[in-house]
Amino acid sequence: MPIELDDFITEVRGFLDAHATRRTGGAGDVQWGVGEDRITYFSTEAPEVEAKAVAVAKAWQRTRYENGFGWLTGPTDFGGRGLTTVHELVYDSLEAEYDVPDTGVLAVVGLGMIGPTILAHGQEKIKQRYLPAMYGGDVIACQLFSEPAAGSDLASVETKAVREGDEWVLNGQKVWTSVAHHAQLGLALCRTDPDRPKHRGITAFLVDLSLPGVDIRPLRQMSGGADFNEVFLTDVHVPDDHRLGEVNDGWRVALTTLMNERATVGGETGGPAGRAVSLPFLRELLRANGRLDDPATRRELASLYAGQAAAEYMNRQALRKLRAGVQPGPEASVSKLLYAQNLTRAAHFAADVVGPKLIADTGEWGTFSWTELLLSTPALRILGGTEEIMKNILAERVLGLPKEPGIDTKSPFRELRRSARSSA
Amino acid sequence: MPIELDDFITEVRGFLDAHATRRTGGAGDVQWGVGEDRITYFSTEAPEVEAKAVAVAKAWQRTRYENGFGWLTGPTDFGGRGLTTVHELVYDSLEAEYDVPDTGVLAVVGLGMIGPTILAHGQEKIKQRYLPAMYGGDVIACQLFSEPAAGSDLASVETKAVREGDEWVLNGQKVWTSVAHHAQLGLALCRTDPDRPKHRGITAFLVDLSLPGVDIRPLRQMSGGADFNEVFLTDVHVPDDHRLGEVNDGWRVALTTLMNERATVGGETGGPAGRAVSLPFLRELLRANGRLDDPATRRELASLYAGQAAAEYMNRQALRKLRAGVQPGPEASVSKLLYAQNLTRAAHFAADVVGPKLIADTGEWGTFSWTELLLSTPALRILGGTEEIMKNILAERVLGLPKEPGIDTKSPFRELRRSARSSA
Amino acid sequence: MSAGDETTVADADSEELLALREAVRDFLAARSDEAAVREVMIGERGYDEKVWSQMAEQLGLQSLVLPEAHGGDDAGFVALSVVLEEMGRALLPAPFFSSVVLAATALVAAGDDEAAGRLLPGIAAGTTLATLAAPGPDGAWHTGEGALAVAASPADGGGLVLDGTAGIVLDGATADEILLVVAAPEGPTLVSVPGDASGLTRTALRTLDPTRRFASLTLAQTPATVIGQPGAAGPVLAQVLDVATAALAAEQVGGARACLETATAYAKDRVQFGRQIGSFQAVKHKLADMLARVQLADAAAREAAAVLDGADPEGDPGVASAVAHIVASEAYMSVAAENIQVHGGIGFTWEHPAHLYFRRAKSSQLLFGGPNAYHERLLARVGI
Amino acid sequence: MSAGDETTVADADSEELLALREAVRDFLAARSDEAAVREVMIGERGYDEKVWSQMAEQLGLQSLVLPEAHGGDDAGFVALSVVLEEMGRALLPAPFFSSVVLAATALVAAGDDEAAGRLLPGIAAGTTLATLAAPGPDGAWHTGEGALAVAASPADGGGLVLDGTAGIVLDGATADEILLVVAAPEGPTLVSVPGDASGLTRTALRTLDPTRRFASLTLAQTPATVIGQPGAAGPVLAQVLDVATAALAAEQVGGARACLETATAYAKDRVQFGRQIGSFQAVKHKLADMLARVQLADAAAREAAAVLDGADPEGDPGVASAVAHIVASEAYMSVAAENIQVHGGIGFTWEHPAHLYFRRAKSSQLLFGGPNAYHERLLARVGI
C-alpha cells in the first residue's frame, strides 16, 4: 500500500478542512418548512442555474485533482494517484462530512463509467489526451449507447460507422443520453458490420462532441425537466485512433462500461430523492399533516422504512465487501430494483399523506413538491436497464435459469432486422 | 319458451316448499362463536362423514330429478327438461333461499363438465346409458385429464390407449382427480398416436371405474385432507363404444369439458370459504379480537372488501349477460384470478388479526380454524389452470398478444418427449 | 334520449348507449384529439370554449343527465357513465365534471326549486359553468374531520356573507357560479356565489394534471345565496359524493382502458431481441394483470351507475359508489404506471401521452381525499 | 470457537464461520433430513432427543453463544445466526430457540448470577430444556397492550405463587424449566417454574407448524422463583426480543433460501410445453423476485446479528432487529408461497416439503405478534 491509511486520512482531512466546510447538524434533524422545497430524482434546473452548477462542479473536481484527490485509483501515468478502492471509499466517506459541490454531472457517467472504459480499451495517446482532462474537471463525457430501436436490446444498435481512410464516418441517432448537453466527449457504439451476428459487428468510438455533424437536442421527460438528450450524428468524421478496442469488438468495450454502471446505480439515497425515504423527513411529513398518530399511516411508514433500512444495510454490506476486495456480482441488480421500488412506494405514500394538496400547488411547503418525485418514479424502473432486464439478469446469471429460447444471437444482424420488421 | 317463467317460478316454489325448508336470518347476521368452526376451501371430512354427505347429495339430486328439476337444460330424450339457461338460473337463485344439501360432489365436475361433454360427443347408446343415471343422482363422474408430467401442458398426456378389436386397453397414471373416490365414471384423455403432433394423437374415453385395473388412491393435500386422487390404469379394457369423439380427436372433446370448467370456477363465494370474504363475518372477527377501531386494520378490511365486492359485481354482471344469452368468453379467467387473490388476501388478513392464536389451537372459536383456509390458498392459484396459464389466456385470447415463440405444436409427440427429456 | 313516467334503466351495452358512446368518441376524436388536448392544457382557461359549446349544441352532453324540468334529458347515470368514460379516455379538458356532475347534482339534491330554476337550465345548455366545493381545513374536500374552512355569517342587509379560503376548487377560476358548503350558524350550508362576487379572489393553481384545473378562492365578506335549507348541506353532500365518485369511477375506467389499449398496441408493435415484446411472458402477464384490474374497475363502475339508476332495488348507491371509487382509483393509478413501463424509455418522455394519463390517474385518486379518506368512507357506508 | 478479552466481531463469511456452517449443515443432512423431520413432527415430544444430545456433544451448538462463565463459548450472535440459518433451512424440530435463544438470553439479561449459575450450564450442555413466555391477554407474547395473563402474589412461606394461564408457550410441554414474565405487585417480573411444579398443568396444542410445538400452561398457586429484581422484567424482555427477533430472522432467512433453492432447482428440472419451465419469463421473474426478497432479508438479518455483536458502534440493535424481523417475516412468507406456485400441483401435496416451509413461515411471522405488533415495535425502537 503506497500510503498508510492513517496518513491518508490525515491528508484528506487537511485538504477538506482547507477547501470546504464541515456539515453541521445530525441526520435526525429536519426543520420542516425550511430550505429548498424540492423532492426529486432528476436534477434539471433552469438552464442558467444548471450551467452555474456545472461550472461549480468542474471547479471542485479541479481542486480535488490539483490536490491529488481527483482520481485516487487511477494510474499515475494519466494523472491518477495509484491508490486502492479502499482509499477511494475512505475519501468518499470523509468528504460526505463536508458541504461540497455535487459533481454527479462529471462523475456518474464520465469518471465512473467512461473513464474506466477508456483506460481499459484506449490507445496510449488517447488515454493521455482525455483521462487527465476528464479527471481534472475539464472534460465531461457521456455515453452514446441507446437508440430508439435499440432499448433493452442494446446490441441492436444501428448507428453506422463506415471507414474512410484514417477516419470513420458516423451516421445515426442516439437517445437517453444524460449530461450530453454539458459534455465534450461521447462514447458511441456503432454498427460496423451488419453481416456479422449482432454482438459481433459493433465498434466503439470516442466522439468529440464539438465535431461538425453532432447535434444534441434535449429530450423533455414527463416530470418536466430535460435530463436526457437525443444525439443525432450526421456524417461525423472520427479519427481511427479514437476507436476503443478492435473493430467489431465494441460489445466487449460496452460491457466494461455497463459493468461500471451497475456499480454506480442503486444504493444512492442522498440528495433531493434521499429525503423521500429518510425517516426524520417522513416523520415530519406525518407530523405536519396530522397523521403521526394514525395507526394506518404508521404501519405503512414502518413497512416502508423497514424495506428502505434493509436496502441500506445491503448496500453497506456490499461496500464492505468491495473494501475487502470482492467485486460486486450480478446480484447488485437487486439493489437497483429495490431503489426503484422504495422511491416509488415513498412517493405514493407521501401522496396518501398530503392528499389533495398534491394535485394543486397551494404553496404549502412539502406538499406539491412531491409531484416531481412521483413523476420521476416511472423512469426509475426503466433507466439503466428495465426492471424486466434486471430480473432476467438475476434469474439467468445468479440463479442459472435457462435463457429464453428463440432469441437469435447467431444470425447476421442484417437478417434479424429484416425479419423483425416483417413480423412486427 | 316451453313454460312461462312465472309458471315455472310457481312450480319451483311448490317443489321447494314441499321438499326443503326455507332459510331464515339475513345475510348480515353473524353469530360469532356459534356453529361449525370451519373456514376452508376444500371439503374433506372424515371418511364416514363424507360418505354420508355423498349419499345425501345423491338423494337430493334424485329428488330434484324425479320432480323435473334434475337437468333443466338437458334434452328430454335423456331425462332433461328441455328448458333454457334462464330457467336454470332462476331455479338456482330460488333454491339458494332454501336449506338443501350441497350437491357439489355430483354437480361441479360430473353434471357441470362431463355431462355436457358426453352430450356433445357421445354415441346415442352411451348417452342413454349414462346421462339419466348421472342427472338422476346415481352416477358420479370425474375427469381423468392431468398426469404427473402433463400439468399445465395438458396436451402432453402419456396414458396409452391401444386398440384390441372392439376394445381399447388403457395404461397410465392420472392425477389431481377430484371426487374420483366417490365416482363411478371417469373421462380419460389417452395418447392413441404418439407419431402425430401432441394435440392430434389424443382420444377420449369414458371409463367405468369399477373395471379391473383401475386403482384409485387418495392424494393428501397440504391442508391435511384428500380432495384429490391419483388414478392408476393398468390394462383397463374399455369398449370402443365408450370412446367420445373420433379416434385422435380427443383434444376437441377435452376443450368442451374445459370450456364448461371455466364457466364453473370463480365467483363461488358461498360455503365455508365464503365466510372468509363475507363482510359481516370479518366485522365480527375484528370485534372479537378488539380490532374494530384500529384504523390500520380497518383500512385493510375496506380494501379487501372493495376488491371482493367488485369481483361479486363482475360475476353478477356475467350472470346477467349469460341470462341474456351471451356466452362467457376467456375474460372469465379474470374471475378465477381474483377469486384466488381475494381468498388468499383474506386468509393473511385474518392471520394478522388473530395473531399467534393462528399458530397454536387455543380452542378459541374463529381463530385456529383459519389455518385450513390459509393452507388451501396455494392450491387456488394452481387448480383448474395455474395463474400463469390464466394470464396467458387473457393476454393471448383477450388482448391478442402473440404466442410465445419456440413452443412446438407441430412435431410428433414422440419426438417432443424425447427432446424435452434430453434437454431437462 | 327518451324518458318517461316509468323508470327505464339503461344498460351500458344497449344499442342506444352504444350509439351514444360512439357519437361521443367520434366527436372527441375529431375535436379533442391529443394535439388539441395539449394545446388546451397549456392555455389559460384550460378548456376549449368552442368544443364545449359543440358538446352542448350538437350532442347535448351537458343536459343528458339533468332533470327534464330544468332543461335536461333525464337519461340516467348509466348514460352519464358512458359519456364520462369516453371523456376520461380522451382526457378531455373541460368543466364537465365540476359543472354537470358536482354542481348540478348538488342543485338537484338540495331540492331548491328557485336555485335549480336559476342555474340548471344554463348548466344544461352549457352556457353557465358552475362548480362545487366543500373545503375542509386543508382546502380540499371536507371529509368529516375538522371544521369547514369557509364561515358564513348574517349580512347586514339580510342574506349571508362568507369569509375564509377554499384552497383547492375544481375549475374554480373559470366557473360562473360557485357552490360552496360553508359553516353557517345552523350547520353546514350550501350556498352559491357568482364568480365575480365582491370580496372573492380567485387564483389559478399549478396542477399535477394540466388537463384538470384548480383554483384557490379567498372570500372576504363575500355575499352568498343560501341553497336549500340552512344547515342542511350534510345529506346533500353525501348524495353528491355518491354520484361524483361513481361518475369519477367511470371516467377513471375510460382512462385506464386507454392505457391498457395503448400498452397492448405497443407490445404488439415494438420489437426487441427480434420479437414483438408482447410475446415475452413478463410483458404478457403485466398486460393480463392490467386487463384484470380494468375489468374489475369497469364492473364496479357499471354497478355503481346501475344502482344509482335504481336497477337493483337491493343495491345501496353509497356502497356501490364507494367500492367503485376505491377499485377504479387504484386500477387507474396502477395501469397508468404500468403503461409507461411497457413503453420503456419513450413512455416517460413529455411527448408521449402516457404521463398525461399518469397525472390524471393520481389527480383523480386524490380528488376527494385519496386512500386515507376513501377506505373509511366505504366502511361508513356499510355501517362499520 | 475462540473468545478472548478483546471483542472480535465475527463475519458470517469468515473461514471459521463458513466451517461452522458446513459442519451444522452436514450434521443436519445426516441426522435430521426430511424423512427424519417428518418422523419427529408426528411424534409426541416433537424433537429427537438423540439428535439434541449430539448437537450438544459433537458440535457444542447449545453452548455456542452463551457466556463463558456459565459453560458457554461466547461465540457471538453472528455465529448464532449461522447456526440458526442452517436449522431454519433444515426445519430442525428442536427446543433450540426456546431454550438457547429465549430462556438463556433472559437469564443473561436479568443479571441474576444465582439463576444463571443454576440454569445456564445445563442449557449450554443441552441437558436442561428451558423456555420463556411473557403471556399477554391473548396468551401470546405480551406486546405492551393489556395486562400480563399470569399474576404473582406473595406465598405464605415467602417467595411467590402464580395464578393464570400462559396460552401459547413455545416448547412449553417439554421444558424442564419455564421462565415467565408475570404481573407481580412490583411490576412485570421474571420468574422461573420447574416443569413439574405443583399446580402447573401443561397441555400440548395442535399447531400450524408441526415442527414447532406450543403448549398451554395453567398455573394455580404454583410456586415460582424470582429471577433478577421484582418489577424489572421490562428491560429484560426488551433485550430478549431484540435477540430473539434477530435470531428468528436468521432462521427465517435459512428457510426462505431453502425455498428459493428448491424452486430454482425444480424450474430447471421440470419440463412443460417442451421446455424447462425456468425458461418461461413468468417463472424466471418470479424466481428473481424471490431472490431479491431473500437477499434483502439476508442483509437485514446479518446486520442485526452484527450490530448485536457490537460490530457497528452507531448501530442500534433494537432498530436493526426490528427491521430484520419485518423484512425476514415477509420475505419468508412470500417465498414459501411462491415456492408452491412454481411447483404447481405437486407443491401443494402433503408429501412435498413445500408446505412445511409455508407452515413454518407463517408460524414464525406470527410468533411474536405478527404484522400488527412488529410495525409498531420498529417505530417504538426509532422513537416515533
Tab-separated table of C-alpha atoms in Angstrom, chain B residues 74-386:
chain	number	residue	atom	x	y	z
B	74	GLY	CA	-80.932	-31.170	-20.861
B	75	PRO	CA	-82.733	-32.689	-23.843
B	76	THR	CA	-85.875	-34.556	-22.896
B	77	ASP	CA	-84.577	-37.661	-24.686
B	78	PHE	CA	-82.039	-38.194	-21.931
B	79	GLY	CA	-84.061	-37.173	-18.915
B	80	GLY	CA	-83.619	-33.447	-19.301
B	81	ARG	CA	-86.373	-30.885	-19.164
B	82	GLY	CA	-85.518	-29.063	-22.375
B	83	LEU	CA	-85.630	-25.632	-20.770
B	84	THR	CA	-83.255	-22.666	-21.079
B	85	THR	CA	-80.290	-21.374	-19.117
B	86	VAL	CA	-82.578	-18.681	-17.780
B	87	HIS	CA	-84.763	-21.338	-16.166
B	88	GLU	CA	-81.701	-22.888	-14.654
B	89	LEU	CA	-80.533	-19.586	-13.221
B	90	VAL	CA	-83.976	-18.892	-11.843
B	91	TYR	CA	-84.090	-22.319	-10.250
B	92	ASP	CA	-80.661	-21.833	-8.719
B	93	SER	CA	-81.485	-18.477	-7.254
B	94	LEU	CA	-84.724	-19.783	-5.777
B	95	GLU	CA	-83.099	-22.909	-4.374
B	96	ALA	CA	-80.483	-20.682	-2.720
B	97	GLU	CA	-83.255	-19.427	-0.451
B	98	TYR	CA	-83.696	-22.911	0.990
B	99	ASP	CA	-81.590	-25.170	3.128
B	100	VAL	CA	-80.745	-28.010	0.769
B	101	PRO	CA	-77.860	-30.475	0.667
B	102	ASP	CA	-74.685	-29.426	-1.133
B	103	THR	CA	-74.553	-31.434	-4.365
B	104	GLY	CA	-71.119	-30.201	-5.440
B	105	VAL	CA	-69.695	-33.717	-5.456
B	106	LEU	CA	-72.006	-34.626	-8.331
B	107	ALA	CA	-72.517	-31.273	-9.904
B	108	VAL	CA	-69.198	-29.451	-10.281
B	109	VAL	CA	-67.361	-31.987	-12.381
B	110	GLY	CA	-69.906	-34.653	-13.336
B	111	LEU	CA	-73.014	-32.715	-14.208
B	112	GLY	CA	-71.232	-29.437	-14.913
B	113	MET	CA	-68.446	-30.644	-17.164
B	114	ILE	CA	-68.634	-34.346	-18.049
B	115	GLY	CA	-72.366	-34.387	-18.736
B	116	PRO	CA	-72.214	-31.680	-21.414
B	117	THR	CA	-69.183	-33.422	-22.915
B	118	ILE	CA	-70.985	-36.780	-23.182
B	119	LEU	CA	-73.971	-34.996	-24.652
B	120	ALA	CA	-71.805	-33.323	-27.286
B	121	HIS	CA	-69.548	-36.213	-28.225
B	122	GLY	CA	-71.092	-39.495	-27.027
B	123	GLN	CA	-72.845	-42.136	-29.076
B	124	GLU	CA	-76.611	-42.394	-28.647
B	125	LYS	CA	-76.399	-45.612	-26.640
B	126	ILE	CA	-73.861	-44.136	-24.252
B	127	LYS	CA	-75.909	-41.017	-23.709
B	128	GLN	CA	-78.912	-43.169	-22.889
B	129	ARG	CA	-76.903	-45.267	-20.518
B	130	TYR	CA	-75.134	-42.573	-18.547
B	131	LEU	CA	-76.882	-39.234	-18.776
B	132	PRO	CA	-80.125	-40.171	-16.977
B	133	ALA	CA	-78.074	-42.043	-14.373
B	134	MET	CA	-75.822	-39.045	-13.802
B	135	TYR	CA	-78.533	-36.400	-13.615
B	136	GLY	CA	-80.689	-38.801	-11.653
B	137	GLY	CA	-78.079	-38.813	-8.896
B	138	ASP	CA	-76.868	-42.385	-9.317
B	139	VAL	CA	-73.586	-41.924	-11.111
B	140	ILE	CA	-70.861	-39.516	-10.144
B	141	ALA	CA	-68.375	-38.744	-12.896
B	142	CYS	CA	-64.858	-37.391	-12.731
B	143	GLN	CA	-62.221	-36.060	-15.065
B	144	LEU	CA	-59.120	-38.148	-15.833
B	145	PHE	CA	-57.051	-35.490	-17.577
B	146	SER	CA	-53.945	-34.386	-15.653
B	147	GLU	CA	-50.880	-36.546	-15.350
B	148	PRO	CA	-47.697	-36.126	-13.368
B	149	ALA	CA	-45.794	-34.993	-16.457
B	150	ALA	CA	-48.706	-33.199	-18.089
B	151	GLY	CA	-49.803	-30.456	-15.736
B	152	SER	CA	-50.233	-27.083	-17.339
B	153	ASP	CA	-49.258	-28.713	-20.608
B	154	LEU	CA	-52.365	-30.880	-20.653
B	155	ALA	CA	-51.997	-31.945	-24.267
B	156	SER	CA	-48.887	-33.886	-23.300
B	157	VAL	CA	-50.792	-36.761	-21.721
B	158	GLU	CA	-48.928	-40.053	-21.945
B	159	THR	CA	-51.521	-42.551	-20.743
B	160	LYS	CA	-51.666	-45.015	-23.602
B	161	ALA	CA	-54.753	-46.484	-25.205
B	162	VAL	CA	-54.154	-49.321	-27.657
B	163	ARG	CA	-56.916	-50.802	-29.748
B	164	GLU	CA	-57.614	-54.526	-29.402
B	165	GLY	CA	-60.598	-55.490	-31.506
B	166	ASP	CA	-63.696	-53.796	-30.105
B	167	GLU	CA	-61.855	-52.647	-27.061
B	168	TRP	CA	-59.103	-50.285	-26.048
B	169	VAL	CA	-56.503	-51.167	-23.472
B	170	LEU	CA	-55.557	-48.260	-21.240
B	171	ASN	CA	-52.310	-47.922	-19.294
B	172	GLY	CA	-51.052	-44.913	-17.409
B	173	GLN	CA	-51.383	-42.668	-14.427
B	174	LYS	CA	-53.770	-39.799	-13.859
B	175	VAL	CA	-53.591	-37.290	-11.038
B	176	TRP	CA	-55.439	-34.325	-9.426
B	177	THR	CA	-58.671	-36.215	-9.911
B	178	SER	CA	-61.239	-34.724	-7.612
B	179	VAL	CA	-64.194	-36.834	-6.451
B	180	ALA	CA	-62.717	-39.983	-8.051
B	181	HIS	CA	-63.095	-41.818	-4.733
B	182	HIS	CA	-66.838	-41.247	-4.893
B	183	ALA	CA	-67.187	-41.627	-8.634
B	184	GLN	CA	-68.391	-44.460	-10.853
B	185	LEU	CA	-67.306	-42.985	-14.155
B	186	GLY	CA	-64.275	-41.145	-15.499
B	187	LEU	CA	-63.499	-39.255	-18.676
B	188	ALA	CA	-59.933	-40.140	-19.666
B	189	LEU	CA	-57.664	-38.499	-22.212
B	190	CYS	CA	-55.271	-41.026	-23.700
B	191	ARG	CA	-52.458	-40.998	-26.212
B	192	THR	CA	-53.520	-43.102	-29.165
B	193	ASP	CA	-50.926	-41.995	-31.690
B	194	PRO	CA	-47.552	-40.690	-30.496
B	195	ASP	CA	-46.442	-40.138	-34.064
B	196	ARG	CA	-48.878	-37.309	-34.570
B	197	PRO	CA	-48.488	-33.775	-33.126
B	198	LYS	CA	-49.388	-33.711	-29.477
B	199	HIS	CA	-52.892	-32.244	-29.797
B	200	ARG	CA	-53.758	-34.622	-32.644
B	201	GLY	CA	-52.952	-38.018	-31.191
B	202	ILE	CA	-55.269	-37.986	-28.178
B	203	THR	CA	-58.534	-39.880	-27.821
B	204	ALA	CA	-61.156	-39.503	-25.087
B	205	PHE	CA	-62.805	-42.451	-23.340
B	206	LEU	CA	-65.445	-42.921	-20.718
B	207	VAL	CA	-64.044	-45.339	-18.183
B	208	ASP	CA	-66.220	-47.369	-15.852
B	209	LEU	CA	-64.226	-47.031	-12.641
B	210	SER	CA	-65.297	-50.448	-11.399
B	211	LEU	CA	-63.340	-52.144	-14.207
B	212	PRO	CA	-60.386	-54.326	-13.279
B	213	GLY	CA	-57.099	-52.417	-13.431
B	214	VAL	CA	-58.493	-49.128	-12.113
B	215	ASP	CA	-56.763	-48.189	-8.877
B	216	ILE	CA	-57.826	-45.014	-7.113
B	217	ARG	CA	-55.537	-43.694	-4.374
B	218	PRO	CA	-56.235	-40.585	-2.332
B	219	LEU	CA	-53.658	-37.818	-2.588
B	220	ARG	CA	-53.287	-35.867	0.615
B	221	GLN	CA	-53.003	-32.120	0.118
B	222	MET	CA	-51.043	-29.736	2.286
B	223	SER	CA	-54.090	-28.615	4.230
B	224	GLY	CA	-54.482	-32.153	5.504
B	225	GLY	CA	-57.458	-33.594	3.650
B	226	ALA	CA	-57.505	-35.617	0.467
B	227	ASP	CA	-59.770	-33.940	-2.055
B	228	PHE	CA	-57.836	-35.389	-4.963
B	229	ASN	CA	-56.732	-38.769	-6.140
B	230	GLU	CA	-54.177	-40.457	-8.222
B	231	VAL	CA	-55.801	-42.921	-10.594
B	232	PHE	CA	-53.664	-45.746	-11.950
B	233	LEU	CA	-54.880	-47.501	-15.064
B	234	THR	CA	-53.334	-50.910	-15.686
B	235	ASP	CA	-54.564	-52.876	-18.678
B	236	VAL	CA	-58.027	-51.445	-18.331
B	237	HIS	CA	-60.249	-52.727	-21.127
B	238	VAL	CA	-62.670	-50.095	-22.383
B	239	PRO	CA	-65.239	-50.915	-25.084
B	240	ASP	CA	-64.905	-48.820	-28.235
B	241	ASP	CA	-68.452	-47.503	-27.826
B	242	HIS	CA	-67.200	-45.693	-24.704
B	243	ARG	CA	-64.993	-43.580	-26.891
B	244	LEU	CA	-66.099	-39.923	-27.114
B	245	GLY	CA	-65.467	-38.299	-30.475
B	246	GLU	CA	-63.282	-39.695	-33.170
B	247	VAL	CA	-60.013	-41.520	-32.703
B	248	ASN	CA	-57.208	-38.935	-32.244
B	249	ASP	CA	-59.760	-36.165	-31.942
B	250	GLY	CA	-59.839	-36.211	-28.143
B	251	TRP	CA	-58.425	-32.706	-27.763
B	252	ARG	CA	-61.657	-31.303	-29.162
B	253	VAL	CA	-63.568	-33.370	-26.617
B	254	ALA	CA	-61.318	-32.038	-23.861
B	255	LEU	CA	-61.966	-28.463	-24.954
B	256	THR	CA	-65.695	-28.999	-24.470
B	257	THR	CA	-65.017	-30.105	-20.926
B	258	LEU	CA	-62.591	-27.265	-20.212
B	259	MET	CA	-64.957	-24.675	-21.603
B	260	ASN	CA	-67.544	-25.853	-19.118
B	261	GLU	CA	-64.948	-25.824	-16.354
B	262	ARG	CA	-64.241	-22.183	-16.980
B	263	ALA	CA	-67.918	-21.457	-16.539
B	264	THR	CA	-67.990	-23.088	-13.113
B	265	VAL	CA	-64.825	-21.713	-11.499
B	266	GLY	CA	-64.512	-18.341	-9.886
B	267	GLY	CA	-67.393	-16.441	-8.489
B	268	GLU	CA	-68.369	-19.007	-5.916
B	269	THR	CA	-68.317	-17.343	-2.580
B	270	GLY	CA	-70.676	-19.420	-0.524
B	271	GLY	CA	-69.816	-22.233	1.824
B	272	PRO	CA	-67.064	-22.362	4.383
B	273	ALA	CA	-64.717	-20.340	2.144
B	274	GLY	CA	-67.332	-17.637	1.593
B	275	ARG	CA	-67.117	-16.683	5.238
B	276	ALA	CA	-63.569	-15.555	4.697
B	277	VAL	CA	-64.677	-12.756	2.413
B	278	SER	CA	-68.031	-12.036	3.999
B	279	LEU	CA	-68.154	-8.578	5.478
B	280	PRO	CA	-70.386	-9.414	8.466
B	281	PHE	CA	-68.150	-12.339	9.344
B	282	LEU	CA	-64.991	-10.238	9.089
B	283	ARG	CA	-66.607	-7.462	11.086
B	284	GLU	CA	-67.274	-9.919	13.899
B	285	LEU	CA	-63.748	-11.276	13.594
B	286	LEU	CA	-62.400	-7.792	14.181
B	287	ARG	CA	-64.793	-7.163	17.012
B	288	ALA	CA	-63.873	-10.419	18.742
B	289	ASN	CA	-60.209	-9.516	18.500
B	290	GLY	CA	-60.568	-5.921	19.616
B	291	ARG	CA	-59.512	-4.543	16.257
B	292	LEU	CA	-62.708	-2.962	15.021
B	293	ASP	CA	-61.481	0.510	15.929
B	294	ASP	CA	-57.924	0.132	14.703
B	295	PRO	CA	-57.531	2.306	11.605
B	296	ALA	CA	-54.788	0.115	10.159
B	297	THR	CA	-56.977	-2.980	10.338
B	298	ARG	CA	-59.996	-1.048	9.130
B	299	ARG	CA	-58.161	0.202	6.097
B	300	GLU	CA	-57.089	-3.267	5.094
B	301	LEU	CA	-60.634	-4.518	5.678
B	302	ALA	CA	-62.041	-1.809	3.419
B	303	SER	CA	-59.519	-2.554	0.723
B	304	LEU	CA	-60.174	-6.279	0.913
B	305	TYR	CA	-63.907	-5.791	0.886
B	306	ALA	CA	-63.825	-3.360	-2.027
B	307	GLY	CA	-61.951	-5.914	-4.117
B	308	GLN	CA	-64.306	-8.670	-3.116
B	309	ALA	CA	-67.444	-6.613	-3.694
B	310	ALA	CA	-66.243	-5.552	-7.129
B	311	ALA	CA	-65.491	-9.175	-8.010
B	312	GLU	CA	-69.010	-10.079	-6.978
B	313	TYR	CA	-70.417	-7.282	-9.127
B	314	MET	CA	-68.397	-8.655	-12.005
B	315	ASN	CA	-69.740	-12.165	-11.545
B	316	ARG	CA	-73.269	-10.879	-11.207
B	317	GLN	CA	-72.925	-8.917	-14.424
B	318	ALA	CA	-71.562	-12.001	-16.180
B	319	LEU	CA	-74.567	-13.945	-14.949
B	320	ARG	CA	-76.858	-11.249	-16.245
B	321	LYS	CA	-75.169	-11.490	-19.618
B	322	LEU	CA	-75.493	-15.249	-19.551
B	323	ARG	CA	-79.171	-14.791	-18.870
B	324	ALA	CA	-79.320	-12.589	-21.921
B	325	GLY	CA	-77.756	-15.371	-23.932
B	326	VAL	CA	-74.165	-14.084	-24.068
B	327	GLN	CA	-71.678	-16.905	-23.504
B	328	PRO	CA	-68.804	-16.035	-21.183
B	329	GLY	CA	-65.562	-15.509	-23.053
B	330	PRO	CA	-61.979	-16.075	-21.992
B	331	GLU	CA	-62.192	-12.935	-19.842
B	332	ALA	CA	-63.884	-15.176	-17.305
B	333	SER	CA	-60.337	-16.113	-16.334
B	334	VAL	CA	-60.196	-12.768	-14.549
B	335	SER	CA	-62.776	-14.091	-12.165
B	336	LYS	CA	-60.689	-17.094	-11.292
B	337	LEU	CA	-57.590	-14.974	-10.700
B	338	LEU	CA	-59.499	-12.632	-8.431
B	339	TYR	CA	-61.117	-15.452	-6.513
B	340	ALA	CA	-57.703	-16.843	-5.588
B	341	GLN	CA	-56.320	-13.412	-4.809
B	342	ASN	CA	-59.187	-12.390	-2.582
B	343	LEU	CA	-59.283	-15.605	-0.584
B	344	THR	CA	-55.506	-15.560	-0.172
B	345	ARG	CA	-55.583	-11.993	0.969
B	346	ALA	CA	-58.420	-12.707	3.367
B	347	ALA	CA	-56.522	-15.600	4.919
B	348	HIS	CA	-53.455	-13.467	5.607
B	349	PHE	CA	-55.613	-10.602	6.804
B	350	ALA	CA	-57.290	-12.888	9.300
B	351	ALA	CA	-53.898	-14.219	10.366
B	352	ASP	CA	-52.832	-10.677	11.097
B	353	VAL	CA	-55.972	-10.109	13.140
B	354	VAL	CA	-55.920	-13.299	15.204
B	355	GLY	CA	-52.126	-13.223	15.518
B	356	PRO	CA	-50.416	-16.039	17.426
B	357	LYS	CA	-53.758	-17.749	18.012
B	358	LEU	CA	-53.396	-18.932	14.437
B	359	ILE	CA	-50.230	-20.848	15.169
B	360	ALA	CA	-51.496	-22.984	18.041
B	361	ASP	CA	-55.028	-24.115	18.708
B	362	THR	CA	-56.100	-22.483	21.946
B	363	GLY	CA	-59.641	-23.702	21.395
B	364	GLU	CA	-60.973	-20.191	20.790
B	365	TRP	CA	-63.677	-20.189	18.117
B	366	GLY	CA	-62.785	-18.472	14.840
B	367	THR	CA	-59.020	-18.352	15.338
B	368	PHE	CA	-57.097	-21.560	14.595
B	369	SER	CA	-59.804	-22.539	12.134
B	370	TRP	CA	-58.341	-20.015	9.677
B	371	THR	CA	-55.330	-22.296	9.226
B	372	GLU	CA	-57.262	-24.622	6.983
B	373	LEU	CA	-58.169	-21.806	4.621
B	374	LEU	CA	-54.636	-20.449	4.764
B	375	LEU	CA	-53.277	-23.854	3.810
B	376	SER	CA	-55.780	-24.120	0.953
B	377	THR	CA	-54.853	-20.812	-0.632
B	378	PRO	CA	-51.786	-22.012	-2.551
B	379	ALA	CA	-53.985	-24.554	-4.321
B	380	LEU	CA	-56.353	-21.845	-5.503
B	381	ARG	CA	-53.617	-20.363	-7.633
B	382	ILE	CA	-52.906	-23.713	-9.255
B	383	LEU	CA	-56.039	-25.832	-9.542
B	384	GLY	CA	-58.044	-25.736	-12.745
B	385	GLY	CA	-55.269	-23.902	-14.574
B	386	THR	CA	-52.395	-22.095	-12.890
